[in-house]
Amino acid sequence: MSDFTMVATAPLDGYAKDFDGVSLAEITNRAIISIATPAGGEAHLAKAVKSAFGTTLPNIGGSQSSTFSNGQFLGLQQGQTFFVFEHDAPNALEIVAEQLKDAAYLSDQTDSFVMLTISGKNARLALERICLIDLHPDAFSIGRVARTSMEHLSVIIKRTDEDTFFLMSPRSSALSFLHVLETSIHNVT
């Protein structure tokens, strides 16, 4: 019998590139856990998150930081939050489940998404060409999160700093998403 070894690979193989005024890089050392609130379990989940992660769950469209593995809670919709944290082993679900016990329904979404960061003085200009939401700092401040689309591709976007954005898009269209971003960057640099 043959010996097979499975090796985890990043959707874009660790892509990183600097353009004129924009840096674009894949994030490969983070896990994504979807946290769904059981019916009537809001208070129990809030208490568990506060106890385990030292923070509160964000409102829809907001985010909350945690000192637990440099984590971020992303408020996506009623009853659903994504917890994105530094972790590169295949046991992220077990780690969060151990922390939250029975307070939520959890699913590991790490391999379902490509994660990128785009930054620099022209980052917002590049995103505004393809994003359906207003990314001006007055409308989309630091810490804001939204589900949107860019060139018909589903995207979760978070503003992490004045000229820096965190992006998540389905892994199945990672190369198309990268092409969209690179094309838009080339058009503003």
GROMACS .gro file of C-alpha atoms in nm:
model
  189
    1MET     CA    1   0.000   0.000   0.000
    2SER     CA    2   0.126   0.348  -0.087
    3ASP     CA    3   0.199   0.602   0.181
    4PHE     CA    4   0.020   0.929   0.124
    5THR     CA    5   0.088   1.252   0.306
    6MET     CA    6  -0.155   1.539   0.305
    7VAL     CA    7  -0.002   1.884   0.318
    8ALA     CA    8  -0.205   2.195   0.391
    9THR     CA    9  -0.161   2.470   0.132
   10ALA     CA   10  -0.274   2.829   0.134
   11PRO     CA   11  -0.527   2.922  -0.137
   12LEU     CA   12  -0.282   3.168  -0.296
   13ASP     CA   13   0.039   2.997  -0.184
   14GLY     CA   14   0.136   3.282   0.052
   15TYR     CA   15   0.099   3.558  -0.210
   16ALA     CA   16   0.251   3.897  -0.124
   17LYS     CA   17   0.321   4.186  -0.359
   18ASP     CA   18   0.398   4.556  -0.331
   19PHE     CA   19   0.264   4.795  -0.592
   20ASP     CA   20   0.305   5.173  -0.612
   21GLY     CA   21   0.119   5.286  -0.299
   22VAL     CA   22  -0.048   4.950  -0.227
   23SER     CA   23   0.061   4.628  -0.058
   24LEU     CA   24  -0.145   4.314  -0.100
   25ALA     CA   25  -0.071   3.996   0.097
   26GLU     CA   26  -0.240   3.669   0.178
   27ILE     CA   27  -0.283   3.591   0.547
   28THR     CA   28  -0.206   3.228   0.618
   29ASN     CA   29  -0.165   3.196   0.993
   30ARG     CA   30  -0.523   3.252   1.109
   31ALA     CA   31  -0.823   3.035   1.179
   32ILE     CA   32  -1.189   3.127   1.129
   33ILE     CA   33  -1.458   2.982   1.354
   34SER     CA   34  -1.824   3.059   1.290
   35ILE     CA   35  -2.017   3.109   1.613
   36ALA     CA   36  -2.395   3.073   1.591
   37THR     CA   37  -2.613   3.168   1.885
   38PRO     CA   38  -2.866   2.904   1.996
   39ALA     CA   39  -3.228   3.024   2.017
   40GLY     CA   40  -3.266   3.209   2.345
   41GLY     CA   41  -2.897   3.163   2.427
   42GLU     CA   42  -2.774   3.520   2.381
   43ALA     CA   43  -2.706   3.585   2.751
   44HIS     CA   44  -2.532   3.250   2.802
   45LEU     CA   45  -2.309   3.306   2.498
   46ALA     CA   46  -2.229   3.664   2.600
   47LYS     CA   47  -2.121   3.543   2.944
   48ALA     CA   48  -1.907   3.264   2.795
   49VAL     CA   49  -1.735   3.502   2.549
   50LYS     CA   50  -1.664   3.752   2.827
   51SER     CA   51  -1.522   3.479   3.052
   52ALA     CA   52  -1.316   3.298   2.786
   53PHE     CA   53  -1.205   3.582   2.563
   54GLY     CA   54  -1.229   3.892   2.783
   55THR     CA   55  -1.452   4.085   2.546
   56THR     CA   56  -1.809   4.124   2.428
   57LEU     CA   57  -1.968   4.010   2.105
   58PRO     CA   58  -1.986   4.288   1.845
   59ASN     CA   59  -2.300   4.437   1.702
   60ILE     CA   60  -2.376   4.360   1.338
   61GLY     CA   61  -2.123   4.550   1.127
   62GLY     CA   62  -1.879   4.587   1.414
   63SER     CA   63  -1.581   4.402   1.554
   64GLN     CA   64  -1.428   4.336   1.894
   65SER     CA   65  -1.067   4.254   1.974
   66SER     CA   66  -0.956   3.977   2.209
   67THR     CA   67  -0.618   3.915   2.363
   68PHE     CA   68  -0.680   3.544   2.300
   69SER     CA   69  -0.440   3.467   2.012
   70ASN     CA   70  -0.474   3.821   1.878
   71GLY     CA   71  -0.837   3.740   1.795
   72GLN     CA   72  -1.109   3.945   1.629
   73PHE     CA   73  -1.482   3.887   1.657
   74LEU     CA   74  -1.665   4.001   1.341
   75GLY     CA   75  -2.036   4.083   1.372
   76LEU     CA   76  -2.180   3.953   1.046
   77GLN     CA   77  -2.553   3.906   1.102
   78GLN     CA   78  -2.809   3.842   1.372
   79GLY     CA   79  -2.696   3.535   1.565
   80GLN     CA   80  -2.371   3.481   1.371
   81THR     CA   81  -2.021   3.598   1.451
   82PHE     CA   82  -1.688   3.495   1.303
   83PHE     CA   83  -1.392   3.460   1.537
   84VAL     CA   84  -1.065   3.508   1.346
   85PHE     CA   85  -0.750   3.439   1.545
   86GLU     CA   86  -0.383   3.351   1.504
   87HIS     CA   87  -0.362   2.974   1.472
   88ASP     CA   88  -0.213   2.748   1.208
   89ALA     CA   89  -0.288   2.397   1.336
   90PRO     CA   90  -0.594   2.192   1.232
   91ASN     CA   91  -0.752   2.201   1.581
   92ALA     CA   92  -0.900   2.552   1.591
   93LEU     CA   93  -1.255   2.427   1.638
   94GLU     CA   94  -1.160   2.220   1.942
   95ILE     CA   95  -0.980   2.517   2.099
   96VAL     CA   96  -1.282   2.748   2.068
   97ALA     CA   97  -1.524   2.471   2.170
   98GLU     CA   98  -1.320   2.415   2.486
   99GLN     CA   99  -1.349   2.785   2.568
  100LEU     CA  100  -1.721   2.828   2.494
  101LYS     CA  101  -1.841   2.484   2.612
  102ASP     CA  102  -2.209   2.448   2.513
  103ALA     CA  103  -2.281   2.820   2.467
  104ALA     CA  104  -2.284   2.819   2.084
  105TYR     CA  105  -2.294   2.616   1.767
  106LEU     CA  106  -1.950   2.622   1.605
  107SER     CA  107  -1.811   2.539   1.264
  108ASP     CA  108  -1.457   2.571   1.132
  109GLN     CA  109  -1.451   2.797   0.827
  110THR     CA  110  -1.073   2.831   0.796
  111ASP     CA  111  -1.037   2.632   0.476
  112SER     CA  112  -1.344   2.792   0.321
  113PHE     CA  113  -1.192   3.138   0.277
  114VAL     CA  114  -0.891   3.316   0.139
  115MET     CA  115  -0.779   3.600   0.368
  116LEU     CA  116  -0.588   3.904   0.242
  117THR     CA  117  -0.476   4.237   0.372
  118ILE     CA  118  -0.455   4.540   0.147
  119SER     CA  119  -0.281   4.853   0.269
  120GLY     CA  120  -0.118   5.173   0.158
  121LYS     CA  121  -0.210   5.521   0.043
  122ASN     CA  122  -0.395   5.390  -0.264
  123ALA     CA  123  -0.561   5.088  -0.102
  124ARG     CA  124  -0.898   5.257  -0.054
  125LEU     CA  125  -0.890   5.393  -0.410
  126ALA     CA  126  -0.831   5.041  -0.545
  127LEU     CA  127  -1.116   4.897  -0.336
  128GLU     CA  128  -1.360   5.178  -0.418
  129ARG     CA  129  -1.343   5.087  -0.787
  130ILE     CA  130  -1.482   4.738  -0.718
  131CYS     CA  131  -1.665   4.756  -0.383
  132LEU     CA  132  -2.037   4.831  -0.357
  133ILE     CA  133  -2.017   5.004  -0.019
  134ASP     CA  134  -1.888   5.347   0.076
  135LEU     CA  135  -1.538   5.302   0.219
  136HIS     CA  136  -1.479   5.665   0.311
  137PRO     CA  137  -1.362   5.686   0.675
  138ASP     CA  138  -1.676   5.886   0.766
  139ALA     CA  139  -1.897   5.598   0.646
  140PHE     CA  140  -1.674   5.295   0.712
  141SER     CA  141  -1.459   5.366   1.016
  142ILE     CA  142  -1.181   5.157   1.168
  143GLY     CA  143  -1.328   4.836   1.309
  144ARG     CA  144  -1.631   4.829   1.079
  145VAL     CA  145  -1.718   4.501   0.907
  146ALA     CA  146  -1.949   4.433   0.612
  147ARG     CA  147  -2.052   4.160   0.374
  148THR     CA  148  -2.045   4.288   0.020
  149SER     CA  149  -1.941   4.187  -0.327
  150MET     CA  150  -1.655   4.290  -0.549
  151GLU     CA  151  -1.696   4.217  -0.919
  152HIS     CA  152  -1.972   3.965  -0.835
  153LEU     CA  153  -1.754   3.782  -0.580
  154SER     CA  154  -1.865   3.754  -0.218
  155VAL     CA  155  -1.640   3.942   0.026
  156ILE     CA  156  -1.624   4.017   0.396
  157ILE     CA  157  -1.433   4.340   0.453
  158LYS     CA  158  -1.303   4.497   0.774
  159ARG     CA  159  -1.124   4.828   0.803
  160THR     CA  160  -0.830   4.761   1.036
  161ASP     CA  161  -0.652   5.098   1.009
  162GLU     CA  162  -0.676   5.425   0.818
  163ASP     CA  163  -0.533   5.276   0.497
  164THR     CA  164  -0.558   4.904   0.575
  165PHE     CA  165  -0.837   4.653   0.507
  166PHE     CA  166  -0.880   4.284   0.590
  167LEU     CA  167  -1.060   4.086   0.319
  168MET     CA  168  -1.214   3.738   0.316
  169SER     CA  169  -1.357   3.572   0.007
  170PRO     CA  170  -1.454   3.211  -0.072
  171ARG     CA  171  -1.153   2.990  -0.136
  172SER     CA  172  -1.316   2.843  -0.446
  173SER     CA  173  -1.278   3.177  -0.625
  174ALA     CA  174  -0.949   3.288  -0.465
  175LEU     CA  175  -0.762   3.325  -0.795
  176SER     CA  176  -1.045   3.525  -0.950
  177PHE     CA  177  -1.059   3.748  -0.642
  178LEU     CA  178  -0.683   3.805  -0.659
  179HIS     CA  179  -0.714   3.896  -1.030
  180VAL     CA  180  -0.990   4.148  -0.950
  181LEU     CA  181  -0.779   4.310  -0.678
  182GLU     CA  182  -0.461   4.324  -0.886
  183THR     CA  183  -0.649   4.472  -1.184
  184SER     CA  184  -0.804   4.743  -0.968
  185ILE     CA  185  -0.469   4.820  -0.803
  186HIS     CA  186  -0.303   4.856  -1.146
  187ASN     CA  187  -0.577   5.100  -1.248
  188VAL     CA  188  -0.502   5.337  -0.956
  189THR     CA  189  -0.122   5.312  -0.938
   0.00000   0.00000   0.00000
